Amino acid sequence: MTPGFRPYTGIRVLDLTHNLARYATRLFADLGAEVIRVEPPGGLPDRARDTADVPGGPETFAFHNASKQSVVLELGGNEGRAAFADLVRGAQVVFLERGGPLGANDIPWLRDLNRTATITHVSPYGLGGPMQDAPASDLTLQSAGGIAWMTGRGDEPPLRLPGGQSAMVVSVYAAVATAVCLFDAETRGRGHILDVSAQEAIAHSLQNAIQVWDLERRISHRAGEGTRDASENIYECRDGHVFLASPPTTGVSWKGLLGWMAEVGHPSLAPFSEPQWLDRKYRSKPEARAAFKPLFEAFTRNFTRQELVENALKRRIVMAPVSRVHDVLGDPQLAHRQYFVRLGEGGPRFPGAPYKMSEPVWGVSPPPALGQHDAPAARG
Amino acid sequence: MSPDFLSGIRFTDLTWAGAGPFGTKVFSDFGAEVLKIESMSRPDPVRRGGPFKDGVAGTNRSGYFASRNTGKRSISLDLKNPEGREIALRLIAQSDVVSNNFGPGAMERLGLTYDEVRAVKPDIIYLSMPMYGEDGPLSTLLGVGMTIAAVTGLMWMTGYGRGEKPLGPGTHYPDHAANPYHAAFAVLAALRYRRHTGRGMKIDLSQVESTANFVGASILEASVHDREPEHTGNRSRRDAPHNVFRCAGEDAWCAIAVESDTEWLALAATIGRQDLAARPELRKAAGRLAATEELEAAVTAWTRAHGAVEAGTILQNAGVPAARVSSARDLVEEDTQLAARGYWQTLEHPEMGPSLFTAPPFTIDGERVELRRPPLFGEHTQEVLTGLLGMSDAEIAELAERKILA
């Protein structure tokens, strides 16, 4: 076996992503691929966008670009194009994103340079169709993909998920599809062209909403109709909030909950013992949700988050604290598993691997400065 | 296309419910042989969860199950029976990957730990994906997708902003992208690692740790600045107007997201507010952010006079990021982009009839991956036990008689 071999050792990814697909290439970089951001002299667009002028800008840049390298090439000029062509000939993957220095029109040129590379193009709506060139953003993609419709309060606007989720979703789909194509290229010598749509990726991740419409002609709605059991909600407690999920189909959890109420003699036990709370259909209705919340909150208000979690563990109830983001850094379970890593020596605590592997193959390093790896000796 | 990219790869797949099977579906859709081990002694909860064809419950009628299990082969096998376990180990000995998403301890109770499995298949790739990891003070906390959202800060940050209480995602969101796709990526990486080193590995995917990466930039911000990041709902921290606006019609909405000075001027012109375009303090993002309420009122006055699709189209044509907020019905029935790209596939199913599936969200070499229908419960038991394990019909009948294949 090769010493120090990592899953993507020997794989070069030329990375022209700048927004939606950056996390896809980072996943390869953390597992040993040589991921090279190929940047124009002023940098790819995210260098001007994710700056300290905007709260969270530098952290967004660092998170999405960690472990990568950076070279500067002017792809508009002959010299830069020739240097890029050399890189393409030695690459296994080229990652393009709409709005970057190269676009869909350049794919035939890239294919001519390298017949076996996987060329992945990520865009808001995919190539072809009436929306191919439509302007887009995280908010509009979460709306066009159907996820925003399902979140929020019924009497208020649909709501997007936080933290740029359109990029996260399309990135993991793009990374997996690219890895599958790469596997085929190494097995059979076939190169592939992938055209990944962020809208489609989001529409692919709507739980069972598409089937709810197709099979039962109901629309999963943010008010809860068709999407949630009445219990699935956030409840106030003495020092914060907890989340509960206790549909009667997970019998143990629901019985455990009622048993606990009986033990402490809580008045909510009597109404929760009514037969309608064993009826799945009733429990998926908005009125059931509305009735559930005050009854259960009357119970949780007597406890702290810690007490509720201890009981959830003991009684096998599906209930968890609703952590603020800063709380996550102090999560005892994550601490026990030594989840957080440091970004560079003395650097800040940084989210750890999304998967722990029994072989020591995952690692993360700080994002590159513009052109940090211009000299070939700086690469590899 | 019906891709053979992963042909020759075999899974003994013990995953159930949402996140696990959605991850292994990637492999069956690309030609791997995914043997889904199921038992009626503890049925897959999504076979029991809706929606059902025509609203009528049935083991083989769940659309949720169907959407997570295309192209797989179903083997009915009671793993709690020692003979069932032996059969599973014989399948595993001929597999490349063993996958499960049970809680901690379940694989120990089944006698199918990494070490036990490795004894019959030394280079096995062993994927476990419990909620909170296999060890530690909260490892036995029961969870679903929303619990994972709760403990990662994702739920806290999902709200309208304005300092209001959290609402959380409307779905078990971590089950539908972060965890299945991180898991699939890890298995693909492990397959390449094995190809080059001959070594298998264990993948311990804590669904909380996986999902924390989906809010990784926010966690890093909290870490660097030692404070809670501001969450703004549909609004942006960098520009305005940026929100979801009510349109003409019932529950009709359009998202509009100005992210540059150019887009602002285009928006102002489109909604007929040249007076706003002319105001110098609104030429830059900071000035627009300071005037958020006023600008949102101006946009609302315009959107209320237009349908959601119409508003989105007019603004897109003017160069402003905008889109109707689509429901599942809107996507299926009315979305011209998804239709033009051939996103929907209808598969024939013996009990459900023709049913609708979403294609994998990409094309390869200009073509769609053609899905194969999900299996009926136990549909391939006989075929696999005969073909792969060389069992006789009499042996199989005898096992079935004793409820080991149920």
PDB file of C-alpha atoms in Angstrom, chain A residues 121-380:
ATOM      1  CA  HIS A 121     -21.091  22.380 -14.607  1.00  0.00           C
ATOM      2  CA  VAL A 122     -23.251  23.737 -11.792  1.00  0.00           C
ATOM      3  CA  SER A 123     -25.831  26.442 -12.337  1.00  0.00           C
ATOM      4  CA  PRO A 124     -29.021  27.746 -10.742  1.00  0.00           C
ATOM      5  CA  TYR A 125     -31.427  26.163 -13.227  1.00  0.00           C
ATOM      6  CA  GLY A 126     -29.242  23.820 -15.298  1.00  0.00           C
ATOM      7  CA  LEU A 127     -28.426  24.140 -18.995  1.00  0.00           C
ATOM      8  CA  GLY A 128     -31.271  24.449 -21.468  1.00  0.00           C
ATOM      9  CA  GLY A 129     -34.861  25.405 -20.768  1.00  0.00           C
ATOM     10  CA  PRO A 130     -36.381  28.855 -20.475  1.00  0.00           C
ATOM     11  CA  MET A 131     -34.633  29.667 -17.189  1.00  0.00           C
ATOM     12  CA  GLN A 132     -31.077  28.740 -18.176  1.00  0.00           C
ATOM     13  CA  ASP A 133     -29.852  32.342 -17.933  1.00  0.00           C
ATOM     14  CA  ALA A 134     -32.342  33.714 -15.394  1.00  0.00           C
ATOM     15  CA  PRO A 135     -30.727  35.702 -12.589  1.00  0.00           C
ATOM     16  CA  ALA A 136     -30.842  33.843  -9.293  1.00  0.00           C
ATOM     17  CA  SER A 137     -29.798  33.965  -5.662  1.00  0.00           C
ATOM     18  CA  ASP A 138     -30.057  31.744  -2.609  1.00  0.00           C
ATOM     19  CA  LEU A 139     -33.504  33.149  -1.743  1.00  0.00           C
ATOM     20  CA  THR A 140     -34.913  32.777  -5.263  1.00  0.00           C
ATOM     21  CA  LEU A 141     -33.504  29.251  -5.646  1.00  0.00           C
ATOM     22  CA  GLN A 142     -34.973  28.079  -2.355  1.00  0.00           C
ATOM     23  CA  SER A 143     -38.253  29.541  -3.640  1.00  0.00           C
ATOM     24  CA  ALA A 144     -38.053  28.031  -7.139  1.00  0.00           C
ATOM     25  CA  GLY A 145     -36.991  24.660  -5.721  1.00  0.00           C
ATOM     26  CA  GLY A 146     -39.967  24.348  -3.359  1.00  0.00           C
ATOM     27  CA  ILE A 147     -38.277  24.285   0.061  1.00  0.00           C
ATOM     28  CA  ALA A 148     -39.218  27.844   1.061  1.00  0.00           C
ATOM     29  CA  TRP A 149     -42.907  27.057   0.537  1.00  0.00           C
ATOM     30  CA  MET A 150     -42.732  24.431   3.266  1.00  0.00           C
ATOM     31  CA  THR A 151     -41.160  26.597   5.966  1.00  0.00           C
ATOM     32  CA  GLY A 152     -42.608  29.503   7.967  1.00  0.00           C
ATOM     33  CA  ARG A 153     -45.904  30.376   9.623  1.00  0.00           C
ATOM     34  CA  GLY A 154     -49.130  29.784   7.732  1.00  0.00           C
ATOM     35  CA  ASP A 155     -50.294  33.372   7.808  1.00  0.00           C
ATOM     36  CA  GLU A 156     -46.900  34.817   6.897  1.00  0.00           C
ATOM     37  CA  PRO A 157     -44.648  34.524   3.845  1.00  0.00           C
ATOM     38  CA  PRO A 158     -42.825  31.316   2.999  1.00  0.00           C
ATOM     39  CA  LEU A 159     -39.386  31.302   4.566  1.00  0.00           C
ATOM     40  CA  ARG A 160     -35.973  30.255   3.334  1.00  0.00           C
ATOM     41  CA  LEU A 161     -33.603  28.108   5.353  1.00  0.00           C
ATOM     42  CA  PRO A 162     -30.577  29.916   6.810  1.00  0.00           C
ATOM     43  CA  GLY A 163     -26.921  29.801   5.913  1.00  0.00           C
ATOM     44  CA  GLY A 164     -27.076  29.636   2.123  1.00  0.00           C
ATOM     45  CA  GLN A 165     -28.649  26.186   1.964  1.00  0.00           C
ATOM     46  CA  SER A 166     -29.119  26.261  -1.819  1.00  0.00           C
ATOM     47  CA  ALA A 167     -25.326  26.076  -2.170  1.00  0.00           C
ATOM     48  CA  MET A 168     -25.018  23.312   0.416  1.00  0.00           C
ATOM     49  CA  VAL A 169     -27.683  21.161  -1.218  1.00  0.00           C
ATOM     50  CA  VAL A 170     -26.483  21.517  -4.787  1.00  0.00           C
ATOM     51  CA  SER A 171     -22.893  21.030  -3.658  1.00  0.00           C
ATOM     52  CA  VAL A 172     -23.440  17.624  -2.071  1.00  0.00           C
ATOM     53  CA  TYR A 173     -25.378  16.397  -5.100  1.00  0.00           C
ATOM     54  CA  ALA A 174     -22.680  17.728  -7.440  1.00  0.00           C
ATOM     55  CA  ALA A 175     -19.914  16.165  -5.363  1.00  0.00           C
ATOM     56  CA  VAL A 176     -21.569  12.743  -5.298  1.00  0.00           C
ATOM     57  CA  ALA A 177     -22.384  12.764  -9.014  1.00  0.00           C
ATOM     58  CA  THR A 178     -18.818  13.845  -9.808  1.00  0.00           C
ATOM     59  CA  ALA A 179     -17.390  11.090  -7.607  1.00  0.00           C
ATOM     60  CA  VAL A 180     -19.550   8.504  -9.404  1.00  0.00           C
ATOM     61  CA  CYS A 181     -18.353   9.746 -12.810  1.00  0.00           C
ATOM     62  CA  LEU A 182     -14.756   9.764 -11.615  1.00  0.00           C
ATOM     63  CA  PHE A 183     -15.178   6.161 -10.478  1.00  0.00           C
ATOM     64  CA  ASP A 184     -16.383   5.228 -13.957  1.00  0.00           C
ATOM     65  CA  ALA A 185     -13.523   7.157 -15.591  1.00  0.00           C
ATOM     66  CA  GLU A 186     -11.028   5.150 -13.550  1.00  0.00           C
ATOM     67  CA  THR A 187     -12.810   1.866 -14.245  1.00  0.00           C
ATOM     68  CA  ARG A 188     -13.575   2.185 -17.914  1.00  0.00           C
ATOM     69  CA  GLY A 189     -11.708   5.256 -19.145  1.00  0.00           C
ATOM     70  CA  ARG A 190     -14.910   7.131 -19.951  1.00  0.00           C
ATOM     71  CA  GLY A 191     -15.089  10.891 -19.459  1.00  0.00           C
ATOM     72  CA  HIS A 192     -18.428  12.487 -18.569  1.00  0.00           C
ATOM     73  CA  ILE A 193     -20.102  15.871 -18.656  1.00  0.00           C
ATOM     74  CA  LEU A 194     -22.361  16.632 -15.710  1.00  0.00           C
ATOM     75  CA  ASP A 195     -24.931  19.409 -15.831  1.00  0.00           C
ATOM     76  CA  VAL A 196     -26.194  20.000 -12.282  1.00  0.00           C
ATOM     77  CA  SER A 197     -29.198  22.214 -11.499  1.00  0.00           C
ATOM     78  CA  ALA A 198     -29.569  23.819  -8.070  1.00  0.00           C
ATOM     79  CA  GLN A 199     -33.326  24.125  -8.513  1.00  0.00           C
ATOM     80  CA  GLU A 200     -33.592  20.407  -9.244  1.00  0.00           C
ATOM     81  CA  ALA A 201     -31.326  19.516  -6.325  1.00  0.00           C
ATOM     82  CA  ILE A 202     -33.587  21.414  -3.929  1.00  0.00           C
ATOM     83  CA  ALA A 203     -36.730  19.912  -5.499  1.00  0.00           C
ATOM     84  CA  HIS A 204     -35.122  16.485  -4.962  1.00  0.00           C
ATOM     85  CA  SER A 205     -34.863  17.137  -1.215  1.00  0.00           C
ATOM     86  CA  LEU A 206     -38.482  18.031  -0.293  1.00  0.00           C
ATOM     87  CA  GLN A 207     -39.052  15.079   2.021  1.00  0.00           C
ATOM     88  CA  ASN A 208     -42.181  13.410   0.577  1.00  0.00           C
ATOM     89  CA  ALA A 209     -43.932  16.519  -0.765  1.00  0.00           C
ATOM     90  CA  ILE A 210     -43.811  15.445  -4.411  1.00  0.00           C
ATOM     91  CA  GLN A 211     -45.367  12.082  -3.561  1.00  0.00           C
ATOM     92  CA  VAL A 212     -47.957  13.685  -1.260  1.00  0.00           C
ATOM     93  CA  TRP A 213     -49.126  15.661  -4.273  1.00  0.00           C
ATOM     94  CA  ASP A 214     -48.858  12.805  -6.775  1.00  0.00           C
ATOM     95  CA  LEU A 215     -50.541  10.107  -4.698  1.00  0.00           C
ATOM     96  CA  GLU A 216     -52.919  11.923  -2.384  1.00  0.00           C
ATOM     97  CA  ARG A 217     -53.364  15.282  -4.161  1.00  0.00           C
ATOM     98  CA  ARG A 218     -52.478  17.228  -1.026  1.00  0.00           C
ATOM     99  CA  ILE A 219     -50.039  20.128  -0.909  1.00  0.00           C
ATOM    100  CA  SER A 220     -47.476  19.997   1.896  1.00  0.00           C
ATOM    101  CA  HIS A 221     -47.750  23.447   3.409  1.00  0.00           C
ATOM    102  CA  ARG A 222     -45.698  25.449   5.861  1.00  0.00           C
ATOM    103  CA  ALA A 223     -48.645  25.610   8.239  1.00  0.00           C
ATOM    104  CA  GLY A 224     -48.091  21.909   8.766  1.00  0.00           C
ATOM    105  CA  GLU A 225     -50.855  20.347   6.700  1.00  0.00           C
ATOM    106  CA  GLY A 226     -49.524  17.077   5.376  1.00  0.00           C
ATOM    107  CA  THR A 227     -45.976  17.621   6.547  1.00  0.00           C
ATOM    108  CA  ARG A 228     -45.798  17.277  10.305  1.00  0.00           C
ATOM    109  CA  ASP A 229     -47.265  15.407  13.177  1.00  0.00           C
ATOM    110  CA  ALA A 230     -48.953  17.748  15.685  1.00  0.00           C
ATOM    111  CA  SER A 231     -46.229  17.096  18.236  1.00  0.00           C
ATOM    112  CA  GLU A 232     -43.365  18.090  15.936  1.00  0.00           C
ATOM    113  CA  ASN A 233     -42.702  21.561  17.195  1.00  0.00           C
ATOM    114  CA  ILE A 234     -40.587  23.853  19.328  1.00  0.00           C
ATOM    115  CA  TYR A 235     -41.601  24.416  22.944  1.00  0.00           C
ATOM    116  CA  GLU A 236     -40.505  26.898  25.542  1.00  0.00           C
ATOM    117  CA  CYS A 237     -38.960  25.602  28.706  1.00  0.00           C
ATOM    118  CA  ARG A 238     -37.501  27.354  31.735  1.00  0.00           C
ATOM    119  CA  ASP A 239     -34.253  28.378  30.092  1.00  0.00           C
ATOM    120  CA  GLY A 240     -34.792  28.125  26.353  1.00  0.00           C
ATOM    121  CA  HIS A 241     -36.491  25.814  23.901  1.00  0.00           C
ATOM    122  CA  VAL A 242     -36.747  22.133  23.147  1.00  0.00           C
ATOM    123  CA  PHE A 243     -37.919  20.284  20.080  1.00  0.00           C
ATOM    124  CA  LEU A 244     -40.277  17.288  20.402  1.00  0.00           C
ATOM    125  CA  ALA A 245     -41.305  14.678  17.832  1.00  0.00           C
ATOM    126  CA  SER A 246     -43.711  12.160  19.247  1.00  0.00           C
ATOM    127  CA  PRO A 247     -46.141  10.815  16.661  1.00  0.00           C
ATOM    128  CA  PRO A 248     -48.060   7.772  17.957  1.00  0.00           C
ATOM    129  CA  THR A 249     -46.383   5.665  15.206  1.00  0.00           C
ATOM    130  CA  THR A 250     -43.191   5.816  17.282  1.00  0.00           C
ATOM    131  CA  GLY A 251     -45.134   4.146  20.059  1.00  0.00           C
ATOM    132  CA  VAL A 252     -42.429   4.072  22.699  1.00  0.00           C
ATOM    133  CA  SER A 253     -41.831   7.799  22.593  1.00  0.00           C
ATOM    134  CA  TRP A 254     -45.503   8.761  22.905  1.00  0.00           C
ATOM    135  CA  LYS A 255     -46.141   6.249  25.699  1.00  0.00           C
ATOM    136  CA  GLY A 256     -42.987   7.410  27.474  1.00  0.00           C
ATOM    137  CA  LEU A 257     -44.194  10.968  27.329  1.00  0.00           C
ATOM    138  CA  LEU A 258     -47.628  10.188  28.735  1.00  0.00           C
ATOM    139  CA  GLY A 259     -46.020   7.998  31.401  1.00  0.00           C
ATOM    140  CA  TRP A 260     -43.856  10.899  32.522  1.00  0.00           C
ATOM    141  CA  MET A 261     -46.860  13.209  32.734  1.00  0.00           C
ATOM    142  CA  ALA A 262     -48.652  10.587  34.816  1.00  0.00           C
ATOM    143  CA  GLU A 263     -45.676  10.310  37.165  1.00  0.00           C
ATOM    144  CA  VAL A 264     -45.646  14.014  37.934  1.00  0.00           C
ATOM    145  CA  GLY A 265     -49.453  14.241  37.868  1.00  0.00           C
ATOM    146  CA  HIS A 266     -49.548  16.905  35.176  1.00  0.00           C
ATOM    147  CA  PRO A 267     -53.011  18.150  34.123  1.00  0.00           C
ATOM    148  CA  SER A 268     -52.135  17.880  30.401  1.00  0.00           C
ATOM    149  CA  LEU A 269     -52.261  14.090  30.715  1.00  0.00           C
ATOM    150  CA  ALA A 270     -56.076  13.958  30.651  1.00  0.00           C
ATOM    151  CA  PRO A 271     -56.559  15.852  27.361  1.00  0.00           C
ATOM    152  CA  PHE A 272     -53.649  13.958  25.751  1.00  0.00           C
ATOM    153  CA  SER A 273     -55.345  10.664  26.668  1.00  0.00           C
ATOM    154  CA  GLU A 274     -58.327  11.474  24.406  1.00  0.00           C
ATOM    155  CA  PRO A 275     -58.621   9.038  21.470  1.00  0.00           C
ATOM    156  CA  GLN A 276     -58.040  11.620  18.712  1.00  0.00           C
ATOM    157  CA  TRP A 277     -54.372  11.790  19.720  1.00  0.00           C
ATOM    158  CA  LEU A 278     -53.945   8.251  18.413  1.00  0.00           C
ATOM    159  CA  ASP A 279     -55.339   9.210  14.992  1.00  0.00           C
ATOM    160  CA  ARG A 280     -52.620   9.973  12.408  1.00  0.00           C
ATOM    161  CA  LYS A 281     -54.970  11.954  10.171  1.00  0.00           C
ATOM    162  CA  TYR A 282     -56.177  14.171  12.991  1.00  0.00           C
ATOM    163  CA  ARG A 283     -52.643  14.743  14.161  1.00  0.00           C
ATOM    164  CA  SER A 284     -51.544  16.048  10.767  1.00  0.00           C
ATOM    165  CA  LYS A 285     -54.160  18.843  10.825  1.00  0.00           C
ATOM    166  CA  PRO A 286     -53.358  22.439  11.723  1.00  0.00           C
ATOM    167  CA  GLU A 287     -55.972  22.453  14.496  1.00  0.00           C
ATOM    168  CA  ALA A 288     -54.255  19.498  16.130  1.00  0.00           C
ATOM    169  CA  ARG A 289     -50.985  21.390  16.127  1.00  0.00           C
ATOM    170  CA  ALA A 290     -52.672  24.421  17.592  1.00  0.00           C
ATOM    171  CA  ALA A 291     -54.215  22.322  20.357  1.00  0.00           C
ATOM    172  CA  PHE A 292     -51.032  20.400  21.095  1.00  0.00           C
ATOM    173  CA  LYS A 293     -48.746  23.326  21.690  1.00  0.00           C
ATOM    174  CA  PRO A 294     -50.285  24.943  24.795  1.00  0.00           C
ATOM    175  CA  LEU A 295     -50.954  21.573  26.397  1.00  0.00           C
ATOM    176  CA  PHE A 296     -47.374  20.449  26.024  1.00  0.00           C
ATOM    177  CA  GLU A 297     -45.816  23.801  26.778  1.00  0.00           C
ATOM    178  CA  ALA A 298     -47.696  23.872  30.084  1.00  0.00           C
ATOM    179  CA  PHE A 299     -45.612  20.809  30.874  1.00  0.00           C
ATOM    180  CA  THR A 300     -42.192  21.831  29.518  1.00  0.00           C
ATOM    181  CA  ARG A 301     -42.271  25.229  31.232  1.00  0.00           C
ATOM    182  CA  ASN A 302     -41.635  23.426  34.523  1.00  0.00           C
ATOM    183  CA  PHE A 303     -38.252  22.124  33.403  1.00  0.00           C
ATOM    184  CA  THR A 304     -34.860  23.282  32.193  1.00  0.00           C
ATOM    185  CA  ARG A 305     -33.377  22.103  28.908  1.00  0.00           C
ATOM    186  CA  GLN A 306     -30.978  19.903  30.829  1.00  0.00           C
ATOM    187  CA  GLU A 307     -33.777  18.256  32.809  1.00  0.00           C
ATOM    188  CA  LEU A 308     -35.800  17.670  29.674  1.00  0.00           C
ATOM    189  CA  VAL A 309     -32.863  16.102  27.844  1.00  0.00           C
ATOM    190  CA  GLU A 310     -32.038  13.863  30.823  1.00  0.00           C
ATOM    191  CA  ASN A 311     -35.612  12.604  30.796  1.00  0.00           C
ATOM    192  CA  ALA A 312     -35.615  12.190  27.039  1.00  0.00           C
ATOM    193  CA  LEU A 313     -32.563   9.932  27.404  1.00  0.00           C
ATOM    194  CA  LYS A 314     -34.042   7.991  30.305  1.00  0.00           C
ATOM    195  CA  ARG A 315     -37.545   7.590  28.874  1.00  0.00           C
ATOM    196  CA  ARG A 316     -36.575   7.248  25.218  1.00  0.00           C
ATOM    197  CA  ILE A 317     -38.501  10.291  24.065  1.00  0.00           C
ATOM    198  CA  VAL A 318     -37.538  12.010  20.820  1.00  0.00           C
ATOM    199  CA  MET A 319     -36.771  15.429  22.266  1.00  0.00           C
ATOM    200  CA  ALA A 320     -33.703  17.625  22.030  1.00  0.00           C
ATOM    201  CA  PRO A 321     -32.560  21.096  23.023  1.00  0.00           C
ATOM    202  CA  VAL A 322     -32.899  23.809  20.396  1.00  0.00           C
ATOM    203  CA  SER A 323     -29.311  25.032  20.390  1.00  0.00           C
ATOM    204  CA  ARG A 324     -28.226  28.483  19.408  1.00  0.00           C
ATOM    205  CA  VAL A 325     -25.310  28.412  16.983  1.00  0.00           C
ATOM    206  CA  HIS A 326     -22.901  29.454  19.695  1.00  0.00           C
ATOM    207  CA  ASP A 327     -24.211  26.636  21.935  1.00  0.00           C
ATOM    208  CA  VAL A 328     -23.071  24.113  19.331  1.00  0.00           C
ATOM    209  CA  LEU A 329     -19.456  25.006  20.138  1.00  0.00           C
ATOM    210  CA  GLY A 330     -20.090  23.847  23.727  1.00  0.00           C
ATOM    211  CA  ASP A 331     -22.125  20.731  22.911  1.00  0.00           C
ATOM    212  CA  PRO A 332     -20.918  18.002  25.338  1.00  0.00           C
ATOM    213  CA  GLN A 333     -21.410  15.223  22.821  1.00  0.00           C
ATOM    214  CA  LEU A 334     -19.396  17.009  20.142  1.00  0.00           C
ATOM    215  CA  ALA A 335     -16.716  17.738  22.726  1.00  0.00           C
ATOM    216  CA  HIS A 336     -16.600  14.087  23.743  1.00  0.00           C
ATOM    217  CA  ARG A 337     -16.072  13.068  20.132  1.00  0.00           C
ATOM    218  CA  GLN A 338     -13.468  15.810  19.599  1.00  0.00           C
ATOM    219  CA  TYR A 339     -15.484  17.059  16.672  1.00  0.00           C
ATOM    220  CA  PHE A 340     -14.057  20.530  16.292  1.00  0.00           C
ATOM    221  CA  VAL A 341     -10.645  21.037  14.711  1.00  0.00           C
ATOM    222  CA  ARG A 342      -8.414  24.108  14.476  1.00  0.00           C
ATOM    223  CA  LEU A 343      -8.077  25.874  11.170  1.00  0.00           C
ATOM    224  CA  GLY A 344      -4.302  26.167  11.059  1.00  0.00           C
ATOM    225  CA  GLU A 345      -2.048  26.343  14.100  1.00  0.00           C
ATOM    226  CA  GLY A 346      -3.626  28.582  16.730  1.00  0.00           C
ATOM    227  CA  GLY A 347      -6.556  29.203  14.371  1.00  0.00           C
ATOM    228  CA  PRO A 348     -10.235  29.301  15.329  1.00  0.00           C
ATOM    229  CA  ARG A 349     -12.276  26.210  16.130  1.00  0.00           C
ATOM    230  CA  PHE A 350     -13.638  24.922  12.858  1.00  0.00           C
ATOM    231  CA  PRO A 351     -16.367  22.364  12.034  1.00  0.00           C
ATOM    232  CA  GLY A 352     -14.845  18.888  11.853  1.00  0.00           C
ATOM    233  CA  ALA A 353     -15.324  16.105   9.346  1.00  0.00           C
ATOM    234  CA  PRO A 354     -18.876  15.268   8.268  1.00  0.00           C
ATOM    235  CA  TYR A 355     -17.839  11.598   8.614  1.00  0.00           C
ATOM    236  CA  LYS A 356     -15.238   9.925  10.778  1.00  0.00           C
ATOM    237  CA  MET A 357     -13.223   7.355   8.891  1.00  0.00           C
ATOM    238  CA  SER A 358     -11.287   4.570  10.564  1.00  0.00           C
ATOM    239  CA  GLU A 359      -8.310   5.350   8.332  1.00  0.00           C
ATOM    240  CA  PRO A 360      -6.557   8.725   8.917  1.00  0.00           C
ATOM    241  CA  VAL A 361      -7.473  10.294   5.600  1.00  0.00           C
ATOM    242  CA  TRP A 362      -9.470  13.461   6.340  1.00  0.00           C
ATOM    243  CA  GLY A 363      -7.825  16.810   6.969  1.00  0.00           C
ATOM    244  CA  VAL A 364      -8.529  20.494   6.576  1.00  0.00           C
ATOM    245  CA  SER A 365      -6.168  23.422   6.005  1.00  0.00           C
ATOM    246  CA  PRO A 366      -6.729  27.189   5.716  1.00  0.00           C
ATOM    247  CA  PRO A 367      -8.066  28.634   2.457  1.00  0.00           C
ATOM    248  CA  PRO A 368      -5.475  29.916  -0.015  1.00  0.00           C
ATOM    249  CA  ALA A 369      -4.511  33.524  -0.595  1.00  0.00           C
ATOM    250  CA  LEU A 370      -5.011  34.660  -4.181  1.00  0.00           C
ATOM    251  CA  GLY A 371      -2.237  33.120  -6.286  1.00  0.00           C
ATOM    252  CA  GLN A 372      -0.630  31.413  -3.292  1.00  0.00           C
ATOM    253  CA  HIS A 373       0.244  28.390  -5.422  1.00  0.00           C
ATOM    254  CA  ASP A 374       1.311  30.171  -8.614  1.00  0.00           C
ATOM    255  CA  ALA A 375       4.759  28.628  -8.519  1.00  0.00           C
ATOM    256  CA  PRO A 376       4.434  24.942  -9.486  1.00  0.00           C
ATOM    257  CA  ALA A 377       6.646  24.053  -6.525  1.00  0.00           C
ATOM    258  CA  ALA A 378       3.986  25.475  -4.208  1.00  0.00           C
ATOM    259  CA  ARG A 379       1.502  22.885  -5.438  1.00  0.00           C
ATOM    260  CA  GLY A 380       1.108  19.266  -4.542  1.00  0.00           C
TER     261      GLY A 380
END
